[in-house]
C-alpha atoms as a printed R data frame, in Angstrom:
    type eleno elety resid chain resno       x       y       z
1   ATOM     1    CA   THR     A     1   2.015  22.560   6.279
2   ATOM     2    CA   GLN     A     2  -0.197  20.080   4.545
3   ATOM     3    CA   GLU     A     3  -1.974  17.356   6.478
4   ATOM     4    CA   HIS     A     4  -1.022  13.824   5.562
5   ATOM     5    CA   PHE     A     5  -3.242  10.907   6.360
6   ATOM     6    CA   LEU     A     6  -4.163   7.653   4.803
7   ATOM     7    CA   GLN     A     7  -6.646   5.009   5.838
8   ATOM     8    CA   VAL     A     8  -5.791   1.500   4.796
9   ATOM     9    CA   VAL     A     9  -8.690  -0.721   3.795
10  ATOM    10    CA   VAL     A    10  -8.179  -4.438   3.365
11  ATOM    11    CA   ARG     A    11 -10.464  -7.308   2.542
12  ATOM    12    CA   ILE     A    12  -9.695 -10.691   4.025
13  ATOM    13    CA   GLN     A    13 -11.004 -13.682   2.147
14  ATOM    14    CA   LYS     A    14 -11.236 -17.205   3.502
15  ATOM    15    CA   GLY     A    15 -10.420 -20.367   1.627
16  ATOM    16    CA   ALA     A    16  -7.623 -22.162  -0.136
17  ATOM    17    CA   THR     A    17  -8.164 -20.460  -3.507
18  ATOM    18    CA   ALA     A    18  -7.915 -16.970  -1.991
19  ATOM    19    CA   ALA     A    19  -4.840 -18.019  -0.001
20  ATOM    20    CA   ASP     A    20  -3.180 -19.472  -3.113
21  ATOM    21    CA   THR     A    21  -3.862 -16.244  -5.019
22  ATOM    22    CA   SER     A    22  -2.313 -14.191  -2.217
23  ATOM    23    CA   VAL     A    23   0.742 -16.433  -2.018
24  ATOM    24    CA   GLU     A    24   1.341 -15.871  -5.743
25  ATOM    25    CA   HIS     A    25   1.942 -12.182  -4.908
26  ATOM    26    CA   MET     A    26   4.454 -12.881  -2.120
27  ATOM    27    CA   SER     A    27   8.131 -12.728  -2.899
28  ATOM    28    CA   LEU     A    28  11.586 -12.317  -1.477
29  ATOM    29    CA   LEU     A    29  13.522  -9.204  -2.395
30  ATOM    30    CA   ARG     A    30  17.300  -9.058  -2.750
31  ATOM    31    CA   HIS     A    31  18.689  -5.533  -2.432
32  ATOM    32    CA   CYS     A    32  22.234  -4.156  -2.643
33  ATOM    33    CA   LEU     A    33  22.323  -1.226  -0.241
34  ATOM    34    CA   ARG     A    34  25.490   0.150  -1.875
35  ATOM    35    CA   CYS     A    35  24.272   0.571  -5.461
36  ATOM    36    CA   GLY     A    36  20.501   0.218  -5.033
37  ATOM    37    CA   MET     A    37  20.030  -2.720  -7.409
38  ATOM    38    CA   ARG     A    38  17.221  -5.046  -6.390
39  ATOM    39    CA   THR     A    39  15.199  -7.927  -7.684
40  ATOM    40    CA   PHE     A    40  12.226 -10.033  -6.607
41  ATOM    41    CA   ASN     A    41  12.495 -13.818  -6.249
42  ATOM    42    CA   PRO     A    42  16.230 -13.447  -5.908
43  ATOM    43    CA   PRO     A    43  18.518 -15.089  -8.331
44  ATOM    44    CA   PRO     A    44  22.092 -14.023  -7.630
45  ATOM    45    CA   LEU     A    45  22.043 -10.220  -7.786
46  ATOM    46    CA   ALA     A    46  24.289  -9.094 -10.634
47  ATOM    47    CA   CYS     A    47  25.168  -5.636  -9.384
48  ATOM    48    CA   GLY     A    48  28.453  -4.047 -10.406
49  ATOM    49    CA   CYS     A    49  29.736  -3.515  -6.875
50  ATOM    50    CA   PRO     A    50  33.148  -4.957  -6.019
51  ATOM    51    CA   GLU     A    51  32.721  -8.191  -4.037
52  ATOM    52    CA   GLU     A    52  34.173  -6.703  -0.846
53  ATOM    53    CA   GLU     A    53  31.776  -3.714  -0.994
54  ATOM    54    CA   ARG     A    54  28.550  -5.580  -1.703
55  ATOM    55    CA   THR     A    55  25.845  -5.215   0.866
56  ATOM    56    CA   HIS     A    56  23.222  -7.633  -0.393
57  ATOM    57    CA   HIS     A    57  20.265  -8.170   1.889
58  ATOM    58    CA   ASP     A    58  17.412 -10.592   1.432
59  ATOM    59    CA   MET     A    59  14.115  -9.220   2.667
60  ATOM    60    CA   GLY     A    60  10.714 -10.731   3.032
61  ATOM    61    CA   PRO     A    61   8.692 -12.501   2.126
62  ATOM    62    CA   MET     A    62   6.802  -9.371   1.174
63  ATOM    63    CA   TRP     A    63   3.856  -8.360  -0.953
64  ATOM    64    CA   ALA     A    64   4.902  -7.907  -4.588
65  ATOM    65    CA   GLY     A    65   1.459  -7.500  -6.103
66  ATOM    66    CA   PRO     A    66  -0.684  -4.426  -6.685
67  ATOM    67    CA   LEU     A    67  -0.907  -2.098  -3.695
68  ATOM    68    CA   PHE     A    68  -4.404  -0.940  -4.534
69  ATOM    69    CA   GLU     A    69  -7.054  -1.267  -7.199
70  ATOM    70    CA   ALA     A    70  -7.895   1.653  -9.501
71  ATOM    71    CA   PRO     A    71 -11.694   1.056  -9.359
72  ATOM    72    CA   PHE     A    72 -11.597   1.227  -5.552
73  ATOM    73    CA   VAL     A    73  -9.524   4.440  -5.605
74  ATOM    74    CA   ALA     A    74 -11.976   5.986  -8.093
75  ATOM    75    CA   LEU     A    75 -14.895   4.990  -5.863
76  ATOM    76    CA   ALA     A    76 -13.173   6.506  -2.813
77  ATOM    77    CA   ALA     A    77 -12.533   9.743  -4.736
78  ATOM    78    CA   GLU     A    78 -16.208   9.932  -5.775
79  ATOM    79    CA   HIS     A    79 -17.316   9.247  -2.217
80  ATOM    80    CA   ALA     A    80 -15.003  11.953  -0.824
81  ATOM    81    CA   ALA     A    81 -16.331  14.450  -3.371
82  ATOM    82    CA   ARG     A    82 -19.923  13.772  -2.272
83  ATOM    83    CA   MET     A    83 -19.307  13.596   1.468
84  ATOM    84    CA   ASP     A    84 -16.841  16.439   1.971
85  ATOM    85    CA   PRO     A    85 -16.135  18.636  -1.081
86  ATOM    86    CA   PRO     A    86 -13.523  20.828   0.731
87  ATOM    87    CA   LEU     A    87 -11.645  17.716   1.848
88  ATOM    88    CA   HIS     A    88 -11.853  16.232  -1.645
89  ATOM    89    CA   LYS     A    89 -10.340  19.405  -3.077
90  ATOM    90    CA   LYS     A    90  -7.404  19.037  -0.651
91  ATOM    91    CA   VAL     A    91  -6.788  15.382  -1.507
92  ATOM    92    CA   ALA     A    92  -7.725  15.375  -5.207
93  ATOM    93    CA   GLY     A    93  -4.035  15.299  -6.142
94  ATOM    94    CA   LEU     A    94  -3.480  12.270  -3.933
95  ATOM    95    CA   PHE     A    95  -6.377  10.422  -5.576
96  ATOM    96    CA   ALA     A    96  -5.025  11.328  -9.030
97  ATOM    97    CA   ARG     A    97  -1.552  10.060  -8.114
98  ATOM    98    CA   LEU     A    98  -2.989   6.833  -6.677
99  ATOM    99    CA   MET     A    99  -4.957   6.259  -9.884
100 ATOM   100    CA   GLU     A   100  -1.808   6.823 -11.942
101 ATOM   101    CA   GLU     A   101   0.287   4.363  -9.987
102 ATOM   102    CA   ALA     A   102  -2.386   1.710  -9.347
103 ATOM   103    CA   ASP     A   103  -1.130  -0.457 -12.221
104 ATOM   104    CA   GLY     A   104   2.524   0.421 -11.732
105 ATOM   105    CA   PRO     A   105   5.291  -1.930 -10.654
106 ATOM   106    CA   PRO     A   106   5.653  -2.557  -6.911
107 ATOM   107    CA   LEU     A   107   9.097  -0.982  -6.496
108 ATOM   108    CA   TYR     A   108  10.273   2.591  -6.978
109 ATOM   109    CA   TYR     A   109  13.541   4.524  -7.255
110 ATOM   110    CA   ASN     A   110  14.356   7.793  -5.505
111 ATOM   111    CA   ILE     A   111  15.740   9.776  -8.441
112 ATOM   112    CA   ALA     A   112  17.683  12.311  -6.358
113 ATOM   113    CA   TRP     A   113  19.490   9.467  -4.580
114 ATOM   114    CA   ARG     A   114  20.050   7.600  -7.850
115 ATOM   115    CA   CYS     A   115  21.518  10.688  -9.544
116 ATOM   116    CA   LYS     A   116  23.844  11.303  -6.617
117 ATOM   117    CA   ALA     A   117  25.029   7.688  -6.870
118 ATOM   118    CA   ILE     A   118  25.898   8.072 -10.571
119 ATOM   119    CA   GLY     A   119  27.183  11.656 -10.380
120 ATOM   120    CA   ARG     A   120  24.462  13.351 -12.418
121 ATOM   121    CA   GLU     A   121  22.085  16.224 -11.786
122 ATOM   122    CA   PRO     A   122  18.486  15.040 -11.382
123 ATOM   123    CA   PRO     A   123  16.340  15.646 -14.460
124 ATOM   124    CA   LYS     A   124  12.780  16.901 -14.146
125 ATOM   125    CA   LEU     A   125  10.676  13.895 -13.202
126 ATOM   126    CA   ASP     A   126   8.151  14.547 -15.977
127 ATOM   127    CA   THR     A   127  10.994  14.552 -18.522
128 ATOM   128    CA   LEU     A   128  12.467  11.363 -17.064
129 ATOM   129    CA   MET     A   129   9.111   9.566 -17.050
130 ATOM   130    CA   ALA     A   130   8.413  10.630 -20.653
131 ATOM   131    CA   LYS     A   131  11.820   9.299 -21.754
132 ATOM   132    CA   LEU     A   132  11.280   6.011 -19.898
133 ATOM   133    CA   LYS     A   133   7.880   5.595 -21.584
134 ATOM   134    CA   GLU     A   134   9.427   6.492 -24.955
135 ATOM   135    CA   ASN     A   135  11.866   3.608 -24.366
136 ATOM   136    CA   GLY     A   136   8.990   1.189 -23.716
137 ATOM   137    CA   PHE     A   137   8.970   1.176 -19.901
138 ATOM   138    CA   THR     A   138   6.198   2.025 -17.501
139 ATOM   139    CA   ALA     A   139   6.815   5.080 -15.351
140 ATOM   140    CA   CYS     A   140   4.793   7.066 -12.844
141 ATOM   141    CA   ARG     A   141   5.365   9.042  -9.680
142 ATOM   142    CA   THR     A   142   4.665   7.445  -6.337
143 ATOM   143    CA   HIS     A   143   2.264   8.984  -3.852
144 ATOM   144    CA   PHE     A   144   4.576   8.856  -0.844
145 ATOM   145    CA   ASP     A   145   7.798  10.362  -2.209
146 ATOM   146    CA   ASN     A   146   7.797  13.333  -4.592
147 ATOM   147    CA   HIS     A   147  11.340  12.512  -5.736
148 ATOM   148    CA   SER     A   148  10.636   8.910  -6.711
149 ATOM   149    CA   VAL     A   149   9.424   7.057  -9.780
150 ATOM   150    CA   ARG     A   150   7.869   3.621 -10.128
151 ATOM   151    CA   THR     A   151   9.193   1.928 -13.241
152 ATOM   152    CA   ASN     A   152   9.761  -1.541 -14.627
153 ATOM   153    CA   ALA     A   153  13.128  -0.400 -16.002
154 ATOM   154    CA   SER     A   154  16.109  -2.086 -14.389
155 ATOM   155    CA   LEU     A   155  18.562   0.024 -12.426
156 ATOM   156    CA   GLU     A   156  21.007  -0.052 -15.352
157 ATOM   157    CA   GLN     A   157  18.283   0.989 -17.796
158 ATOM   158    CA   LEU     A   158  17.181   3.803 -15.494
159 ATOM   159    CA   ASP     A   159  20.773   5.023 -15.142
160 ATOM   160    CA   THR     A   160  21.185   4.985 -18.927
161 ATOM   161    CA   VAL     A   161  18.101   7.168 -19.383
162 ATOM   162    CA   ILE     A   162  19.245   9.574 -16.663
163 ATOM   163    CA   LYS     A   163  22.670   9.867 -18.331
164 ATOM   164    CA   GLU     A   164  21.059  10.474 -21.745
165 ATOM   165    CA   LEU     A   165  19.013  13.322 -20.267
166 ATOM   166    CA   ALA     A   166  22.058  14.846 -18.573
167 ATOM   167    CA   VAL     A   167  23.921  15.318 -21.864
């Protein structure tokens, strides 16, 4: 088994300007548990579920901004390499994944679950991410779920790409 650990580092800033900046990154999330569609700052959620089967939940407020900063992750990776080279070798993949997703959107989709919901076989994640990027979306894996992708594509757009790849 592989060890999993993560230390969370936060910086708390005082003052109205810092508080206002933080509040700008807070949002409500509306999520349909049946189909998986979700949106921040909920307008009415336009999922395709029949009215009687909708399971819309409002969650939050929650953080909708960046989860971490790429320069800080790079600094942590450099520090780990200097302080404990064997440890750095073990977690180098985690640092690489964190760097990749640092500028990604805040939400992610579990592709295996999504494919089951639409009756398709899951494509290779690298193929799916390449196709999403080809269509103008951002796409990257997430560090905490090997079957999930962060993307700014809507659920419908993601499903369309998955269906195109399944042909």
